[in-house]
Short mmCIF file of C-alpha atoms in Angstrom, two decimals:
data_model
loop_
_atom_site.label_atom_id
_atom_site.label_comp_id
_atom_site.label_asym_id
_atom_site.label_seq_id
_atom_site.Cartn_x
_atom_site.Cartn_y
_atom_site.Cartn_z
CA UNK A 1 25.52 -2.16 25.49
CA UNK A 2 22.13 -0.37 24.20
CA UNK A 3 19.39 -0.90 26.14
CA UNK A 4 16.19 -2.39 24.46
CA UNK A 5 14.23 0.92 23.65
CA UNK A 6 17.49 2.62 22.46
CA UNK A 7 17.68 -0.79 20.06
CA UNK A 8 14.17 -0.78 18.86
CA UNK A 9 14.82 3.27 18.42
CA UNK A 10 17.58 2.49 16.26
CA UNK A 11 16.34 0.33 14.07
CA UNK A 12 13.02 2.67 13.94
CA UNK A 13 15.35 5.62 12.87
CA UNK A 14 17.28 3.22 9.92
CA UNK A 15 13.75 2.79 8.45
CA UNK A 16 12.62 5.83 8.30
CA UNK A 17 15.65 7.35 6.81
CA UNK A 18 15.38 5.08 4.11
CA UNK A 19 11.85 5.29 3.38
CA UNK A 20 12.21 9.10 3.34
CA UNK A 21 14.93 8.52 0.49
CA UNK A 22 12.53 6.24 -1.66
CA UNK A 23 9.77 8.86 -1.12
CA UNK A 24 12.50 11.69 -2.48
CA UNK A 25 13.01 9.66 -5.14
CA UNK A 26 9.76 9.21 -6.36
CA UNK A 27 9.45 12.95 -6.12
CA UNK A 28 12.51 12.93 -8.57
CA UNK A 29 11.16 11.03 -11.00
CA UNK A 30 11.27 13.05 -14.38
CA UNK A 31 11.29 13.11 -17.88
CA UNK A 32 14.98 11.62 -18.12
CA UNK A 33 13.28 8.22 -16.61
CA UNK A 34 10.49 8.39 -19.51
CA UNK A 35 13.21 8.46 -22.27
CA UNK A 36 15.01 5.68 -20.22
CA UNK A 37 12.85 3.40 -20.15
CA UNK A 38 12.01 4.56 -24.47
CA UNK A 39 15.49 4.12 -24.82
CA UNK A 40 15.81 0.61 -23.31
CA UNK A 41 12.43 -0.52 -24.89
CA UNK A 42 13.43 0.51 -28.09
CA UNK A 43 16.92 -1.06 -27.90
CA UNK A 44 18.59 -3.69 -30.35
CA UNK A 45 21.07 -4.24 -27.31
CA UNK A 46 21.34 -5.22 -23.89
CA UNK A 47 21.59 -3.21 -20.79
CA UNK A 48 24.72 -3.18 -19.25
CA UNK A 49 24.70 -2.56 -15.49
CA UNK A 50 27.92 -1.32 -13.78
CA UNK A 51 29.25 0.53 -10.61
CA UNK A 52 32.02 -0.03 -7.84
CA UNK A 53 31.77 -0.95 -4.06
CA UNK A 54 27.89 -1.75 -2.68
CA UNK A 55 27.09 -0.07 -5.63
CA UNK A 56 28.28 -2.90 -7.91
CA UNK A 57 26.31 -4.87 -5.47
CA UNK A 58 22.80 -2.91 -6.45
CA UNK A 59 23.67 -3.29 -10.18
CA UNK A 60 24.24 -7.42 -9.97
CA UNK A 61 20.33 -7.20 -8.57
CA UNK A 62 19.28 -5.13 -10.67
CA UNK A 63 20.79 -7.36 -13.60
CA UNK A 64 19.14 -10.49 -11.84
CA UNK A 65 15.87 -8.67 -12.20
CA UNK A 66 16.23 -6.86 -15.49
CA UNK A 67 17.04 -10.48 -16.58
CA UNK A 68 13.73 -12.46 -14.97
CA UNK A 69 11.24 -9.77 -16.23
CA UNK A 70 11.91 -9.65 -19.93
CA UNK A 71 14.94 -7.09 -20.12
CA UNK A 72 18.08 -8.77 -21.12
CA UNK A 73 20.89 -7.14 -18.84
CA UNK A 74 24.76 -7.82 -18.00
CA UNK A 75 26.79 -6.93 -15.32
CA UNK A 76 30.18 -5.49 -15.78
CA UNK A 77 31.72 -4.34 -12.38
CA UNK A 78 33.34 -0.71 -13.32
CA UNK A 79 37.07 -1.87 -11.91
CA UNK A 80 36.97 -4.62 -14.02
CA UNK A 81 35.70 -2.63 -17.11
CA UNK A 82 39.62 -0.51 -17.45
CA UNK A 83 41.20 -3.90 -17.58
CA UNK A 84 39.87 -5.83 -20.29
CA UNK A 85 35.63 -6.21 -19.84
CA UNK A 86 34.94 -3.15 -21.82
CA UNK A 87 35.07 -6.03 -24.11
CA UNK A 88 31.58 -7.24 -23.53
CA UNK A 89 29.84 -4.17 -24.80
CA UNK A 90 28.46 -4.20 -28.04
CA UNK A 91 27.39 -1.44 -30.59
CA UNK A 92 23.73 -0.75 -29.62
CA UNK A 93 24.27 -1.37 -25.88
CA UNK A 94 22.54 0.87 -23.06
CA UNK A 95 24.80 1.60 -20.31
CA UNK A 96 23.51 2.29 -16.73
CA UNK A 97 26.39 3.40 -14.12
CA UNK A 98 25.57 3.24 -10.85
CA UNK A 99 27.45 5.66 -8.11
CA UNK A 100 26.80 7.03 -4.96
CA UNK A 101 29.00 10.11 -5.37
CA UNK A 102 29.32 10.53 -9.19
CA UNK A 103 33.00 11.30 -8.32
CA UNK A 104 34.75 7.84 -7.40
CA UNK A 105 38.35 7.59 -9.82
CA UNK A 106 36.98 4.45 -11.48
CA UNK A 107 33.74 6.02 -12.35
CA UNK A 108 36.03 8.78 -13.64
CA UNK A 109 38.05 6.91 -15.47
CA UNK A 110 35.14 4.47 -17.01
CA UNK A 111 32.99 7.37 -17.92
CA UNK A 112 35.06 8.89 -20.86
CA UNK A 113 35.49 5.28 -22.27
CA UNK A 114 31.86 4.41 -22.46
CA UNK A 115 31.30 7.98 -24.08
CA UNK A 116 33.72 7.32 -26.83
CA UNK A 117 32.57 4.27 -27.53
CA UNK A 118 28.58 5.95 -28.51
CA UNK A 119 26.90 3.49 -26.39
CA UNK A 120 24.04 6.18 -24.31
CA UNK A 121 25.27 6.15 -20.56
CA UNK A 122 22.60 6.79 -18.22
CA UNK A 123 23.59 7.66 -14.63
CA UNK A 124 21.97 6.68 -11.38
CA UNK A 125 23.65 8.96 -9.31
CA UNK A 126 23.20 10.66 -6.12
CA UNK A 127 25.19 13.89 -6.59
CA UNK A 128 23.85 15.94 -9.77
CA UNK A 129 26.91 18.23 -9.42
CA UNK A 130 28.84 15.19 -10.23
CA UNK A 131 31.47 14.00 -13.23
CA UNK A 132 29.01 11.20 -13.82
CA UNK A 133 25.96 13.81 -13.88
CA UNK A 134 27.48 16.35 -16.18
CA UNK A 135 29.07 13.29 -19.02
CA UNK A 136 25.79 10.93 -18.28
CA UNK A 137 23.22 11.26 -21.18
CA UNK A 138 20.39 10.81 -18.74
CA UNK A 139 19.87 10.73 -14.86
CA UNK A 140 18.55 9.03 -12.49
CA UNK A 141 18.43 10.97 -9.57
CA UNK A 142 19.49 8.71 -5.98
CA UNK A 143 19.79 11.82 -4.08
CA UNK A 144 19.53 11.44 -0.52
CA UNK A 145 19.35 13.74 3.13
CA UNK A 146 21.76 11.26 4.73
CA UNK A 147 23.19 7.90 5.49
CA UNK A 148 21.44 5.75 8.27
CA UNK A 149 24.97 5.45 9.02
CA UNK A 150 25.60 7.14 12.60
CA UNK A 151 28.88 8.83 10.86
CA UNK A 152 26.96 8.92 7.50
CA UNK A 153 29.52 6.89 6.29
CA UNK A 154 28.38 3.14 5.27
CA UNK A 155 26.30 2.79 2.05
CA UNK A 156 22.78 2.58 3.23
CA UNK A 157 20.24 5.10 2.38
CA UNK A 158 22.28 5.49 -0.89
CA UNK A 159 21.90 1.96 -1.90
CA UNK A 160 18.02 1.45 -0.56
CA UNK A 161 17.66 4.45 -3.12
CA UNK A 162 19.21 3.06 -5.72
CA UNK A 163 17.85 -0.39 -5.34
CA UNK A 164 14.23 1.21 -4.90
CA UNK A 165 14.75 3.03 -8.46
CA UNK A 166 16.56 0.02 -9.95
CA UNK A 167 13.07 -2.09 -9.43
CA UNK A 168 10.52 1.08 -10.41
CA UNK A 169 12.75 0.77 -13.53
CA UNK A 170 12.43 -3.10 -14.24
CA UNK A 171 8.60 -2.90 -13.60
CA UNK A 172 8.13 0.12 -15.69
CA UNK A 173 9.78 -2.33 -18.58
CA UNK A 174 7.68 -5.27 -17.55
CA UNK A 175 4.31 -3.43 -17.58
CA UNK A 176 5.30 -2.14 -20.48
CA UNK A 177 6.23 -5.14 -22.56
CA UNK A 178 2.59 -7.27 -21.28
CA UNK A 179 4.89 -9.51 -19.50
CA UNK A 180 2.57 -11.92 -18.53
CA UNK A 181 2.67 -14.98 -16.04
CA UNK A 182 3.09 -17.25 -18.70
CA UNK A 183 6.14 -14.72 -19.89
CA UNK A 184 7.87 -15.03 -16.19
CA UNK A 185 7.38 -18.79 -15.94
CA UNK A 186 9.87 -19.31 -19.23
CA UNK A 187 12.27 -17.43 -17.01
CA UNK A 188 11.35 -19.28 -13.38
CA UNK A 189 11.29 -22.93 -14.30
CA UNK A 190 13.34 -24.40 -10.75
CA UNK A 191 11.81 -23.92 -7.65
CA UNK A 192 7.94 -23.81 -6.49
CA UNK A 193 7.63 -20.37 -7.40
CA UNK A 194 8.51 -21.53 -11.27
CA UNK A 195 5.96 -25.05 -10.69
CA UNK A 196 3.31 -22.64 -9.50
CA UNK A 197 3.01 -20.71 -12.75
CA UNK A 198 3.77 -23.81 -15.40
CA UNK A 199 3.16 -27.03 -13.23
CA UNK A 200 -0.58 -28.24 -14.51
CA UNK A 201 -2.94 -30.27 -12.49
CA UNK A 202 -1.98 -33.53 -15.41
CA UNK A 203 1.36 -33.19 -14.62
CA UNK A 204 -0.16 -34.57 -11.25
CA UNK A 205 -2.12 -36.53 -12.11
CA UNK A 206 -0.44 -38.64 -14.61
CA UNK A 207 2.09 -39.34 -12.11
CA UNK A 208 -0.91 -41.38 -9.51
CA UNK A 209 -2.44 -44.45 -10.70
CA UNK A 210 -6.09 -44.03 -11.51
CA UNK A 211 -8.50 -46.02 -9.40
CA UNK A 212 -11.85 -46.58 -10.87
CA UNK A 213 -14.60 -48.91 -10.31
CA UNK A 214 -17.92 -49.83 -11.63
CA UNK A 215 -21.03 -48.64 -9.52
CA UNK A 216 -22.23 -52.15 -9.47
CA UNK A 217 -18.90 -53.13 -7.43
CA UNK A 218 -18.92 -54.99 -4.40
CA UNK A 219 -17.86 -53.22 -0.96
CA UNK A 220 -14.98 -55.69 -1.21
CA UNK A 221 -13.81 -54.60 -4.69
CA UNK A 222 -14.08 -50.96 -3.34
CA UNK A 223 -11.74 -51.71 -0.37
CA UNK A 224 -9.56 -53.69 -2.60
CA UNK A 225 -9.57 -50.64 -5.42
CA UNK A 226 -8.56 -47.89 -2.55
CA UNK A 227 -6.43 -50.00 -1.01
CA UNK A 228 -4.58 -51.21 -4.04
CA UNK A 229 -3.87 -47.34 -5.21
CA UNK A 230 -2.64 -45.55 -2.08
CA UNK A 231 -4.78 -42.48 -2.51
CA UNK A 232 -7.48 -43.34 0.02
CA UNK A 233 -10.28 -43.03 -2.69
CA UNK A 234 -11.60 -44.74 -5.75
CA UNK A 235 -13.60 -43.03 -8.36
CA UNK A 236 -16.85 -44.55 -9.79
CA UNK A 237 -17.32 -44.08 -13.02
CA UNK A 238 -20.04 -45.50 -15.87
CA UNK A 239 -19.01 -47.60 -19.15
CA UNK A 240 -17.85 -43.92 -21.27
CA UNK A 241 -15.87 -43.11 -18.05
CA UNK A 242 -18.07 -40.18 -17.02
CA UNK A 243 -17.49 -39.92 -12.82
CA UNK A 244 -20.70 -40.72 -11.13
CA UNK A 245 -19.12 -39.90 -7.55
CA UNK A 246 -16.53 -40.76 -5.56
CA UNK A 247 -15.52 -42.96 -2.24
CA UNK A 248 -12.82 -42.38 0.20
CA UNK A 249 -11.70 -43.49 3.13
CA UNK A 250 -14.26 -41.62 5.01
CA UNK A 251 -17.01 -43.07 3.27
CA UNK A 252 -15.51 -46.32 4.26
CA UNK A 253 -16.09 -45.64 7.48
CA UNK A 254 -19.03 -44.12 7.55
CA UNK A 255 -20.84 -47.07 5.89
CA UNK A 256 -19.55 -49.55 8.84
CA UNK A 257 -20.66 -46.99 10.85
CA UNK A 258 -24.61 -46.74 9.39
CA UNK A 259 -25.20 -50.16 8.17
CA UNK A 260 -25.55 -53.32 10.51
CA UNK A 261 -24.77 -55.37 7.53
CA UNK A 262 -22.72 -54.48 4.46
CA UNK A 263 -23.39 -58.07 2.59
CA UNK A 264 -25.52 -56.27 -0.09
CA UNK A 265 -24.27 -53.18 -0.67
CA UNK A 266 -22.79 -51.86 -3.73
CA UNK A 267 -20.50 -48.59 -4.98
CA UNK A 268 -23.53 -46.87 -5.78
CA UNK A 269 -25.04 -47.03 -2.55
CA UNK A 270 -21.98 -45.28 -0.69
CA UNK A 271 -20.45 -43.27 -3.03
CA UNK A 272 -20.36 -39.31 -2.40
CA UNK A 273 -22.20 -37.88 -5.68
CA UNK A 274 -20.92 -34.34 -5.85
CA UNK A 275 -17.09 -34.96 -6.19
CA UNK A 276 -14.68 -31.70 -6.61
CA UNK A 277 -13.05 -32.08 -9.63
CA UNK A 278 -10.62 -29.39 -11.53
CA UNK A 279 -9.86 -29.53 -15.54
CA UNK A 280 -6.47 -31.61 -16.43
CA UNK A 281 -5.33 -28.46 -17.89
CA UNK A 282 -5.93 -26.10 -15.13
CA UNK A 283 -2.73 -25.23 -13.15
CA UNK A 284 -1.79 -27.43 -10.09
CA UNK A 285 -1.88 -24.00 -7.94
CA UNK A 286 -5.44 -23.82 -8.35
CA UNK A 287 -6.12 -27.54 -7.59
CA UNK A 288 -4.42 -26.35 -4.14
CA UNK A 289 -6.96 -24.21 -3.35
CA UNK A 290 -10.25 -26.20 -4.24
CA UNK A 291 -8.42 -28.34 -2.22
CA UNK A 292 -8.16 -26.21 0.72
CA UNK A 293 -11.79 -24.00 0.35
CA UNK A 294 -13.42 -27.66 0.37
CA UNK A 295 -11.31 -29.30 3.38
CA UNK A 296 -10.37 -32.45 1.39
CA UNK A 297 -7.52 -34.25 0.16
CA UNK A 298 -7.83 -35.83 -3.15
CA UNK A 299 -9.37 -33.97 -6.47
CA UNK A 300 -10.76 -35.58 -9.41
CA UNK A 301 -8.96 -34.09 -12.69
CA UNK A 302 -11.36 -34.31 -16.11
CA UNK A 303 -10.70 -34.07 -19.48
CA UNK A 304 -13.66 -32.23 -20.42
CA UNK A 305 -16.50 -34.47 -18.87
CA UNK A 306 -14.53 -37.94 -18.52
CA UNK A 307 -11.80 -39.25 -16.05
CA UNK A 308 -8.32 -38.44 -16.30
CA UNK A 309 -7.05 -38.99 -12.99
CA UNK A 310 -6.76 -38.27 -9.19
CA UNK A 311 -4.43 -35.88 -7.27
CA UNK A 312 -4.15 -36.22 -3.37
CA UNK A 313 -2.91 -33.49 -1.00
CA UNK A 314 0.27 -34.94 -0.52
CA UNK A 315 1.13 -34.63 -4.76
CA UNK A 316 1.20 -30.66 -3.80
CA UNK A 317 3.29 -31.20 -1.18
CA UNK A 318 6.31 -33.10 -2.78
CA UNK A 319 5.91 -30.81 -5.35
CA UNK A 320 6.13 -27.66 -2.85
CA UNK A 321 3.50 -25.76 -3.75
CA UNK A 322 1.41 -25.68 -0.64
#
């Protein structure tokens, strides 16, 4: 069993190894990765990503990520391409074969197919002396000191390398297409990264009842408005439903707290009259943090200068964006 401080060296030693092969790849990056990413902006096709063993694995995430940035892309696992998925290629296809060694026999045999067939076959190889090297049209040099493998056998500094180029590659495409937010939310719609970029502070909003009241209201109205609506807050608003401020819960008890009698008062008289408010059209992220600079939990949303609704705390919490 290692001790502790051989453990911690250990992992210490993986990490550097690796990052020293992303720094030699960035030294490696040439000309072929220019006409790359030309070729692949430039393209009627799609970009077919293939290789064999962890390998195979890199390409299926770089596929994932070619695919969520704006770069249509297909994975085609290189043992599966000699028995039948050569099929999925099409005419103006870009090829990109992955390999550690340049030399494995399915690479070998996959490599004069893909050049008969015309489609350009760009290699992201590790060995330049390679068979994939010498047939590929352009290279992407992987090449690496060493595996942190203790018998520099197990795919890892090969595959860091390789999945460190595969992502300078997709970003290179997504700069250079102007893909936007709004771009990456069409691709992202599940999950609260996809409700963070699309998800707008209506969507909220319409979703809450919308508690208003007249400034000339009664305490008893008010506590029968918030109470009524669930959001711990009523908004008071004029005849042309312009806000004129706000009272919550707090402001509840603040009033029993300052006033011996509460007989006479009215919605005017304890109503906070510098409410936060956001625009119904603004994004529900940025509610979130008006929400948090201010330390409250509910935020008026307008439609330009009148009342569209209320959103409380807990509205970004079901929703998973806090």
């Amino acid at each position: 069993m290692k001790s502790k401080k051989s453990i911690i060296q250990s992992a210490v030693s993986t990490l550097e190894l690796e990052a020293a092969a992303i720094l030699n790849v960035a030294k490696n990056i040439n000309s072929d990765f220019e006409k790359v990413v030309s070729s692949i902006l430039h393209g009627k096709g799609r970009v077919i990503v293939t290789g064999i063993g962890k390998s195979a694995i890199i390409a299926q995430k770089m596929v994932a990520t070619f695919n969520s940035t704006g770069t249509p892309a297909i994975f085609m696992h290189a043992a599966d391409a000699i028995h039948g998925d050569l099929g999925m290629i099409q005419v103006d296809d870009i090829v990109i074969c992955l390999s550690k060694s340049g030399n494995t026999p399915e690479i070998k045999v996959l490599t004069p197919l893909l050049k008969t067939s015309g489609n350009l076959l760009i290699g992201m190889v590790g060995e330049m002396n390679s068979f994939l090297a010498e047939q590929a049209d352009l290279i992407l040099n992987t090449s690496f000191e060493k595996e942190a493998c203790p018998h520099n056998l197990a795919p890892t500094t090969s595959t860091t390398a390789q999945l460190a180029l595969g992502d300078a590659l997709a970003i290179c495409l997504l700069e250079c297409r102007d893909f936007n937010e709004s771009d990456f939310a069409k691709y992202h719609p599940g999950g609260s990264l996809g409700k963070k970029l699309y998800l707008k502070a209506r969507d909220l909003a319409l979703s809450n009842e919308k508690p208003a009241i007249h400034p000339s209201a009664s305490v008893k109205d008010v506590l029968i408005e918030i109470s009524k609506n669930r959001l711990g807050a009523v908004v008071v608003v004029d005849d042309d439903d312009k806000v004129l401020g706000i009272i919550t819960d707090g402001d509840i008890r603040r009033m029993l707290e300052n006033n011996n009698s509460i007989a006479n008062l009215k919605a005017e008289d304890i109503m906070g009259r510098t409410p936060k408010s956001i625009q119904f059209d603004a994004l529900a992220v940025d509610a979130l943090d008006i929400i948090k600079q201010n330390n409250i939990t509910q935020l008026l949303v307008l439609e330009q200068n009148t009342y569209f609704g209320i959103i409380h705390l807990h509205d970004l919490l079901n929703e998973g964006i806090v």
